Structure formats: C-alpha cells, structure tokens
Short mmCIF file of C-alpha atoms in Angstrom, two decimals:
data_model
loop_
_atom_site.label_atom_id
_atom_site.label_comp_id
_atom_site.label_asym_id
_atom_site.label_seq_id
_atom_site.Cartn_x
_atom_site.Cartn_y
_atom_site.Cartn_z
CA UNK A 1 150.29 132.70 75.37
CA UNK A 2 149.55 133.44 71.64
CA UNK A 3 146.96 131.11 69.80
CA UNK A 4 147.41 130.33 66.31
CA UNK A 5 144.50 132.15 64.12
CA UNK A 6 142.40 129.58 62.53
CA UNK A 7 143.08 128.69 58.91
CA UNK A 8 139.56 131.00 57.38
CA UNK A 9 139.45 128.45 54.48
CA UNK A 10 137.80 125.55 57.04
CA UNK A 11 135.28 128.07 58.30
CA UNK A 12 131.77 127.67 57.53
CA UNK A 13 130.68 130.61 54.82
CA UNK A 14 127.48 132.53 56.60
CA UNK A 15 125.20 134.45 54.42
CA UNK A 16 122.63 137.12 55.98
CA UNK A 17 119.83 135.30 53.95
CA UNK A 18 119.18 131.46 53.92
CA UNK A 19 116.81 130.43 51.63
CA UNK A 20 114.62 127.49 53.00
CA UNK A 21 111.47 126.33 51.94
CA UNK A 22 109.41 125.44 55.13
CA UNK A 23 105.67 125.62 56.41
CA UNK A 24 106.14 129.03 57.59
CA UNK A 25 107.40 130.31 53.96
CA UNK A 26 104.15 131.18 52.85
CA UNK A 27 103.30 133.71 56.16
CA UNK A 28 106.72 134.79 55.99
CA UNK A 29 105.73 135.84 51.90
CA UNK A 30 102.01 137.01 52.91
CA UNK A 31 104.51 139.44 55.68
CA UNK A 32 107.24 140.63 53.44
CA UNK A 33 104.08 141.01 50.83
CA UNK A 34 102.49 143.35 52.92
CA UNK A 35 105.68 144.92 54.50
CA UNK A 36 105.73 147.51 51.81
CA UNK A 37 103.98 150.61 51.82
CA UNK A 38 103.54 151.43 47.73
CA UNK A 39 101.59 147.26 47.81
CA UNK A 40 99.34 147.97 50.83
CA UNK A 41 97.91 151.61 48.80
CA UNK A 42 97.18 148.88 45.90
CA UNK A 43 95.62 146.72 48.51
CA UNK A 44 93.68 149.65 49.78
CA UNK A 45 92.71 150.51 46.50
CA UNK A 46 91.60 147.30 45.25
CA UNK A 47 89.80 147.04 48.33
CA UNK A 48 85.90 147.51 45.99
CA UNK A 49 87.28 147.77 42.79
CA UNK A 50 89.04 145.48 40.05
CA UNK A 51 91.63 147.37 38.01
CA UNK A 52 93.84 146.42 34.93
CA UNK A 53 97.81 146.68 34.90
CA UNK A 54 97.83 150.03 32.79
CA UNK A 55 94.82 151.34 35.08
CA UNK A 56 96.57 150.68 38.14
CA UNK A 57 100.15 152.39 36.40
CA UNK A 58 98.01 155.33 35.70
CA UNK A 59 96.60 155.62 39.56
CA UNK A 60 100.20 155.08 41.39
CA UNK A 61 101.79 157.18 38.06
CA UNK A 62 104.89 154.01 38.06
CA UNK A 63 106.18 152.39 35.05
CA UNK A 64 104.36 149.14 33.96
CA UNK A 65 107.69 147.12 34.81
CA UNK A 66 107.36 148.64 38.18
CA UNK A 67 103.51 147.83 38.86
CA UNK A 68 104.16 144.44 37.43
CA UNK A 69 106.70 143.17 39.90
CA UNK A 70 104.81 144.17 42.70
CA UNK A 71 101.36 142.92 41.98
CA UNK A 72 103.42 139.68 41.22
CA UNK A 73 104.53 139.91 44.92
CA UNK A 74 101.28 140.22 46.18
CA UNK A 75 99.64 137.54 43.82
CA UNK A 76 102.42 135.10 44.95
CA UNK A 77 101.32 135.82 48.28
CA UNK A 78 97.73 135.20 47.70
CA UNK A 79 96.32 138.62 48.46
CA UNK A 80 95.29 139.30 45.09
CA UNK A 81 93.76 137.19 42.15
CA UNK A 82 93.98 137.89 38.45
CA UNK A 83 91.22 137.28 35.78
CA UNK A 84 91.90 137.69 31.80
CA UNK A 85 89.25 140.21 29.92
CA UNK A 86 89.68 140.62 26.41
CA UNK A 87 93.68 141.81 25.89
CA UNK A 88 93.57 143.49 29.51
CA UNK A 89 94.42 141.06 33.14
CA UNK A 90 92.66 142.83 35.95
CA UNK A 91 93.45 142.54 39.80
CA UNK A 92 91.53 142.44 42.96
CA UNK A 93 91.79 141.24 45.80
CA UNK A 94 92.17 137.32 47.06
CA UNK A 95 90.78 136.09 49.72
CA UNK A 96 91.08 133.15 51.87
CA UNK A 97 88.92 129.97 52.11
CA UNK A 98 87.54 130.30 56.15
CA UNK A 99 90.00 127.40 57.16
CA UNK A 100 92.96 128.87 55.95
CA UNK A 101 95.88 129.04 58.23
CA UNK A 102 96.14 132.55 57.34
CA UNK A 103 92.45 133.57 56.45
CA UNK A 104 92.01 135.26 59.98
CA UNK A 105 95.49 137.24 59.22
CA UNK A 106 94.31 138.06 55.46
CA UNK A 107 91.36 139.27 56.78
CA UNK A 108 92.47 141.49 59.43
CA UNK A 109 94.99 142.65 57.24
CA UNK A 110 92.20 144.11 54.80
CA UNK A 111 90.05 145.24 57.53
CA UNK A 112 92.80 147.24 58.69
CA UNK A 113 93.79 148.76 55.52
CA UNK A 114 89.96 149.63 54.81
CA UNK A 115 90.03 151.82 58.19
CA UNK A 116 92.47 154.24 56.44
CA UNK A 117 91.24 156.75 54.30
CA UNK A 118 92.63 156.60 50.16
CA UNK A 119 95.54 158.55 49.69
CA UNK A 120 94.48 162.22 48.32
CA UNK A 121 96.96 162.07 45.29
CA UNK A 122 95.07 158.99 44.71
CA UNK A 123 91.62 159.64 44.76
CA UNK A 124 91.78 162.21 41.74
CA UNK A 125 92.84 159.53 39.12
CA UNK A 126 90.82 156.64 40.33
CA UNK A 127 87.66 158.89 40.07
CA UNK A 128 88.60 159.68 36.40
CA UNK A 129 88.82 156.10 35.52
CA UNK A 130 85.60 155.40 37.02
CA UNK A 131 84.02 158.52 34.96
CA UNK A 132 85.51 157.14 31.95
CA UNK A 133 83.99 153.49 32.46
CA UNK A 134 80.61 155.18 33.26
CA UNK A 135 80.94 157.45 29.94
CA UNK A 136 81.93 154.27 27.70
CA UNK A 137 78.73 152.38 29.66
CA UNK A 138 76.54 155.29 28.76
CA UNK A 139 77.58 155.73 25.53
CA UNK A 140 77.26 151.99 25.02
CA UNK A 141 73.41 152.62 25.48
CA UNK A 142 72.96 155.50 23.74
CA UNK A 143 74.21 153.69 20.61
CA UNK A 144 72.72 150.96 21.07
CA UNK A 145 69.00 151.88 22.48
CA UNK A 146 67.10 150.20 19.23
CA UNK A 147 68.90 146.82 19.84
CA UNK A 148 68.75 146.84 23.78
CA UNK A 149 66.51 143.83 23.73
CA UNK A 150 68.27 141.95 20.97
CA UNK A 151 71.70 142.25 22.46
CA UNK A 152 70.44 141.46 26.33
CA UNK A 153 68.70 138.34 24.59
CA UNK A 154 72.04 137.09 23.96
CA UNK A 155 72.99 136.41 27.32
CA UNK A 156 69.54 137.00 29.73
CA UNK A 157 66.24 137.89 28.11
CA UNK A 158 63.89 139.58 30.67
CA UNK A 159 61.37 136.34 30.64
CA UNK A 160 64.28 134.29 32.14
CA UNK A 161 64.72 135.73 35.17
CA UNK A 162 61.46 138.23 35.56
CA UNK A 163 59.50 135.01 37.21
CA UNK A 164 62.16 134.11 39.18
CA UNK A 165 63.02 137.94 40.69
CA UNK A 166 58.87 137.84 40.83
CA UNK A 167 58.91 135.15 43.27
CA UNK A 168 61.61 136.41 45.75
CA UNK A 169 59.91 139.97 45.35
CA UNK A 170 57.06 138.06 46.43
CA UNK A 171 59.04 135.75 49.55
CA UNK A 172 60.22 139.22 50.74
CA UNK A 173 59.08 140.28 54.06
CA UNK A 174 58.58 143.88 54.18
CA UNK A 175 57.53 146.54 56.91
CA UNK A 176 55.92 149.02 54.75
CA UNK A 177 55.45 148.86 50.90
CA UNK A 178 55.47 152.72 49.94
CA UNK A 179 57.80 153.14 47.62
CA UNK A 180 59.73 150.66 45.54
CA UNK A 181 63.18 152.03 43.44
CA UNK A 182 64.10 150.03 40.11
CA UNK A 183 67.50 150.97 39.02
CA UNK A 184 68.25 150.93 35.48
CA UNK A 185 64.68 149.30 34.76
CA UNK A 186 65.80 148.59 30.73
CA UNK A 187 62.14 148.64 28.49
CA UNK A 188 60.20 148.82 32.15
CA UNK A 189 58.84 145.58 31.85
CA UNK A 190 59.57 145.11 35.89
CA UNK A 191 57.66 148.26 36.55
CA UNK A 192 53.92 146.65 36.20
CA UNK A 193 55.24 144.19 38.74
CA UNK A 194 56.61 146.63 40.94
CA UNK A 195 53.05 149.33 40.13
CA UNK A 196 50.75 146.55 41.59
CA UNK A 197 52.41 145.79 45.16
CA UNK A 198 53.87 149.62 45.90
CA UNK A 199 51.62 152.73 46.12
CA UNK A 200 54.90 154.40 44.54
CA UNK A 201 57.28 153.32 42.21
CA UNK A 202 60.68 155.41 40.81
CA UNK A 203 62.17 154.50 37.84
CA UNK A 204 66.43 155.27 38.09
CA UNK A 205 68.49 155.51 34.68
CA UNK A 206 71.47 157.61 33.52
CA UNK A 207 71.06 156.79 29.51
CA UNK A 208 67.94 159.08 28.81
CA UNK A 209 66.85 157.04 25.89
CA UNK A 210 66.66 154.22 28.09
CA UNK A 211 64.25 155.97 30.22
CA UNK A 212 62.29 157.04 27.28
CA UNK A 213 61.84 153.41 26.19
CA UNK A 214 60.77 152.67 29.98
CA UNK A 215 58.15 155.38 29.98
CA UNK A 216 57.01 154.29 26.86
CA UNK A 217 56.12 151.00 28.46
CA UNK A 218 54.61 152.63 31.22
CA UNK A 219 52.36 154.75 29.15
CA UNK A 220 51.18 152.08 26.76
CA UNK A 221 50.07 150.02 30.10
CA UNK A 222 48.78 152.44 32.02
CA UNK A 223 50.69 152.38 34.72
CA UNK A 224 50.19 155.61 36.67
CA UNK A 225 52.21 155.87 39.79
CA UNK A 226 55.75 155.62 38.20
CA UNK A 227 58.00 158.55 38.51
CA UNK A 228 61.20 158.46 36.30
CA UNK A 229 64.61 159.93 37.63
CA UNK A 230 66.97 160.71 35.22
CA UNK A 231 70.25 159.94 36.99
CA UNK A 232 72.06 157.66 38.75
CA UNK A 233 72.36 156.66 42.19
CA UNK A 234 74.26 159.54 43.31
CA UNK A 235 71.34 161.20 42.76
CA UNK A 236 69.31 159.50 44.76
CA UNK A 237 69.83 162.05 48.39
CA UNK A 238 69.31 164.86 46.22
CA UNK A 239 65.80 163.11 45.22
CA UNK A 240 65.17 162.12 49.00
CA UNK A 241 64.67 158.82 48.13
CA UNK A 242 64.35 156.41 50.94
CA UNK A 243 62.56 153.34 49.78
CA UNK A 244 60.90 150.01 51.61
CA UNK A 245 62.39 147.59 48.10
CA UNK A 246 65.21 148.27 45.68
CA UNK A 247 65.54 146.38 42.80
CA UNK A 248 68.92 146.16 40.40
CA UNK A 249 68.04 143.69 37.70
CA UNK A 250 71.01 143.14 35.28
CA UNK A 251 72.52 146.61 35.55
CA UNK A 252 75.44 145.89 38.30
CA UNK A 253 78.08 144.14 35.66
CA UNK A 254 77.46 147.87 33.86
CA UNK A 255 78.56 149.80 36.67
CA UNK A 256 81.93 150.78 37.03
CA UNK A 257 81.72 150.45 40.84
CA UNK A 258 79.40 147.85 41.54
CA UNK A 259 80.80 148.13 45.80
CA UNK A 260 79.88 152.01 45.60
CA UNK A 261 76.25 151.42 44.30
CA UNK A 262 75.85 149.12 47.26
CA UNK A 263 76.53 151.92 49.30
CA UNK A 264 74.61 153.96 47.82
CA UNK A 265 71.76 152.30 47.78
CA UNK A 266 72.07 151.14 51.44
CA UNK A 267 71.65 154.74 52.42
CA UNK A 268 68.51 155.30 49.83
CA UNK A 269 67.17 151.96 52.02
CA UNK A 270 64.71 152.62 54.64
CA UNK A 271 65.15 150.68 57.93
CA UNK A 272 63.98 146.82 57.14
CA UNK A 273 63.46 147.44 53.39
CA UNK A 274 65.37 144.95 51.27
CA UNK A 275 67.46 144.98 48.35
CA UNK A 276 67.24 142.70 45.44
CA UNK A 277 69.88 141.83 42.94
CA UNK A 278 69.76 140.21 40.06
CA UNK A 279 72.86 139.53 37.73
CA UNK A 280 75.43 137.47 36.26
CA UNK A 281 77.81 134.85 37.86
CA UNK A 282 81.38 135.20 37.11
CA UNK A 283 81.63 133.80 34.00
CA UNK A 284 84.27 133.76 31.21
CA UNK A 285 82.91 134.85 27.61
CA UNK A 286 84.88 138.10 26.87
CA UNK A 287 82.56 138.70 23.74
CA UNK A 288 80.03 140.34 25.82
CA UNK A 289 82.05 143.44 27.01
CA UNK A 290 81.83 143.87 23.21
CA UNK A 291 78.25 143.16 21.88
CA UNK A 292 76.18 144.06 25.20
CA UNK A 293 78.95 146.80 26.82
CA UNK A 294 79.34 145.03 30.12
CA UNK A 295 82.20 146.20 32.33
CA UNK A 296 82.44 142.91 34.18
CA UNK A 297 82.17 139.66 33.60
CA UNK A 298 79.56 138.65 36.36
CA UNK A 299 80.27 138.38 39.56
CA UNK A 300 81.63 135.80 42.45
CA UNK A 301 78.86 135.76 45.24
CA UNK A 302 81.38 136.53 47.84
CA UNK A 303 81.79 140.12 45.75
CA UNK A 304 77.89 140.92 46.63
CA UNK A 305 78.14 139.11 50.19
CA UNK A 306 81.36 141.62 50.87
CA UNK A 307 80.02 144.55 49.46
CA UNK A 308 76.62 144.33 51.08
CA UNK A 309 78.45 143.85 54.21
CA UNK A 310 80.39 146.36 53.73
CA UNK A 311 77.51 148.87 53.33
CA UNK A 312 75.38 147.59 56.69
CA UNK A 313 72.99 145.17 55.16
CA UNK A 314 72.52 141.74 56.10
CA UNK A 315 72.41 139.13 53.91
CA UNK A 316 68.78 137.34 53.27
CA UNK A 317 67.93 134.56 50.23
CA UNK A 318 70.46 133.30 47.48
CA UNK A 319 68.96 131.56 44.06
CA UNK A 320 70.58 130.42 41.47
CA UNK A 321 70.39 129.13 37.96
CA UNK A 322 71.86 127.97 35.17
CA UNK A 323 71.34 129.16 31.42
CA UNK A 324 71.69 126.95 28.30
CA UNK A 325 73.99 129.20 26.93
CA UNK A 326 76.52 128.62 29.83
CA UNK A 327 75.56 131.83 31.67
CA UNK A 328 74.66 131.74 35.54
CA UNK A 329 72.09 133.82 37.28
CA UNK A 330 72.45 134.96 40.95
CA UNK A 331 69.22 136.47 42.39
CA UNK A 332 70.10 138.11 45.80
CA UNK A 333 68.33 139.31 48.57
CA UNK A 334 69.69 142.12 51.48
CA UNK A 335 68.06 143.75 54.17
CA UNK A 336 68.55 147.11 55.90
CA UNK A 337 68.23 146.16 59.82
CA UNK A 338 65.76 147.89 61.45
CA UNK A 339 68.58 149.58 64.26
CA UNK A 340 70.61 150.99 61.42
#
C-alpha cells in the first residue's frame, strides 16, 4: 500500500544549533572557551605574566583582529580579566571566587595547562619582551638616579613603610640569621636595619648607579658587613647565595616578571628562611608608569599568594595600609619549609 508523503511545509524546521540561554550556558562557554588549542597557549602563557593586545600579537605572530576575538572568547568566559594602563589593555588570567560553581574546573583547568611546558616557537619572543621591559626599567633608573628619592616620594617614601617592614622583620621567626639578601635596596637606607640583626648582608641591584648611591649610604654609616652584587636575581646561583631573610621592598611593580623573581628567590632561600615583600596594591593611577617607571600598577594579593605558591613557599603574615594619597601598601611574609 503506498502512503502519501507528508506535505514538508507542516514540518518542524531543525537547525544543528539551538541557541538557549540556560544555567549550564556559562560551563558550556568556559568548555568551548577552552576547546581551542591557539586560547589554551594564551592561557599557558598568561599563566605568570600580564601582556598587552600588541604584546600578545607579537608572541602568537596573528593579526590584532585575530588576537582580539579570541581573548574576547576567553574574557566572556571568565578565564581572563582585563585592566586599562595608559593607551595599552593588558590580560591575565581570571580566576574564580572559591564558591564558584566552576572555580574547582577553572582551577584544574590552569593547573593542567601549567604542567605543559611553553611552546618552543614561543619562548623566544616572550623572553625578548621581557628583556625589553627590563631595559626600559633600567634605563628608567639610570636617568633618573639624582631624583630617585623625589619621584618614589610621590607615591611611598622610605619612612612610610621602613617601620612597618621593621616590625614584621622583627615578628619573623628565623632558624639561623647569617645572611640577609635586599633586592634592589634603592639609597640603602634598609641596610643598617638589616647590618644589625645578620652577621652578613648582600646588597642586589641591576642599575649600577643605584648601587653606587646604596654604598654610599653604607660608607657614610659605617656599615661594614655589606657586600654589593651588581646584578639581578638570575645572578644569584652564580653568587651561591642561599640566605636565612630576603627582603624586596618596592622593587616587584619594576620587574617585568614579578612570578619569575619569586622563583628565583625561592631557590636563593635557605630551608625555613622567609621572604618579605613589600609593595603596592593594585591600584589605578597610570601617571606613575610615567614619572617613577613602574611596569605595573601594584598588585592583587592573590598575584603574590599564587606566585609564592607556585614557587614552594608557604604563606606567613599579611599587613596592610592605606596612604593619603590613595595608594595601598601590602607587606608580605613567605617561608621556605624546612622539607623543601
């Protein structure tokens, strides 16, 4: 018996796509997000490191229109954030509040991705960039030596925080006190802290006439067991320096990879020394990438938290303060364990 084909105008029209907005729309963009392989190299290479449009278009070597539309993808997903420095926006990673739906997926996500090694085309570029923001840092200080204290008094003048950094120095519990490391110790003002609780102190700088004006300080105040490194802190296994305290007072938002100095310095950490950090909150005043050369505008606390994780310490004290000039201080405090 022959059946009479239905008429195709009453049919229902299917699509391969339907487009409905539900609960699960948001993990089904965080999936597609990371279900491309070009996005999870950004991922990977945002993974301790903040990078503008153009940057990242110069590591990947893709068109600006291409680079756009997928950090768009990923921002829409919330795995990365955007922040606004002078004419440049600069990416980095997002992460998740703790009770987040998805903040246990996020996170696995990115410690997956930080397993795998940087792509080799990729590492070539990306270590150019970072010379290049360490040159323009250096050169910075070079220039602008004579008005070092001027310029830092804009934002932070040493008395502001020196008492402060003084008294967790002083609420640190140490095994030994050898040897104490100041990185980038400015006019060495720190150091006659540092000279009266360490039998050893090094002074760490890369700008040579910053070290100058730090020796300077130490010879007008007699301070006798300093030894000055010119360098930075790549240099610091080549020195064999392995030191009970490390101290990084307002240098970190002049580094170009604040996540790699935390690694380095974990490894120039003896077992149970401690780390101290002193810097800048994340703030939003553009002008001082300009009149004091900083490369970042502060920092969240999570960044330190993560990086310090990251690099085997654990994490010990937190202070913080406000300034009048709508600045925020974070004084930190890290510790090597002892089994490391």
């Amino acid at each position: 018996m022959n059946h009479p084909l239905p008429n195709t105008d009453e049919l229902p029209v299917l699509t391969d796509t339907v487009e409905l907005e539900t609960p699960l729309s948001p993990l089904a963009n965080l999936l597609k997000a990371a279900g491309d392989p070009l996005r999870l190299e950004i991922l990977r290479v945002l993974s301790q490191d903040s990078y503008g449009v153009l940057e990242l278009c110069r590591i990947f070597s893709i068109k600006q229109s291409g680079m756009s539309h997928h950090l768009k993808v990923l921002a829409n997903a919330g795995l990365l954030s955007s922040r606004r420095e002078a004419n440049s926006i600069f990416y980095r990673r997002a992460y998740l509040s703790p009770d987040h739906p998805f903040s246990a997926l996020q996170q696995q996500l990115f410690a997956s991705l930080d397993t795998l090694p940087i792509a080799d085309h990729l590492r070539a570029p990306i270590i150019e960039l970072q010379q290049e923001r360490s040159q323009a840092a250096q050169a910075f200080f070079s220039e602008n030596a004579d008005k070092f204290r001027a310029q830092q008094d804009l934002i932070a003048s040493y008395p502001v925080y020196a008492e402060q950094m003084t008294q967790l120095l002083n609420n640190t519990s140490l095994r030994d006190k050898n040897l104490a490391l100041e990185v980038g110790p400015g006019e060495g003002e720190f150091l006659a802290v540092l000279a009266q609780q360490f039998n050893h102190v090094i002074a760490l700088d890369n700008a040579a006439n910053m070290l100058d004006k730090a020796k300077n300080f130490a010879r007008e105040n007699h301070l006798r067991n300093i030894e000055f490194i010119h360098g930075d802190t790549q240099s610091l296994p080549a020195n064999k320096v392995l030191a009970d305290c490390i101290l990084v007072n307002m240098v970190l938002h002049h580094t170009p990879s604040p996540a790699d100095i935390f690694q380095d310095l974990s490894n120039a950490l003896a077992p149970g020394g401690a780390l101290l950090v002193c810097d800048l909150c994340r703030h939003e005043q553009d002008w001082a990438r300009d009149a004091c050369g900083d490369l970042w505008q502060g920092f969240d606390p999570q960044d330190f938290s993560r990086w310090a994780k990251a690099a085997g310490l654990d994490e010990g004290q937190s202070v913080y303060f406000a300034l009048r000039n709508g600045f925020q201080i974070q004084l930190r405090q890290f510790f090597k364990p002892t089994n490391f």
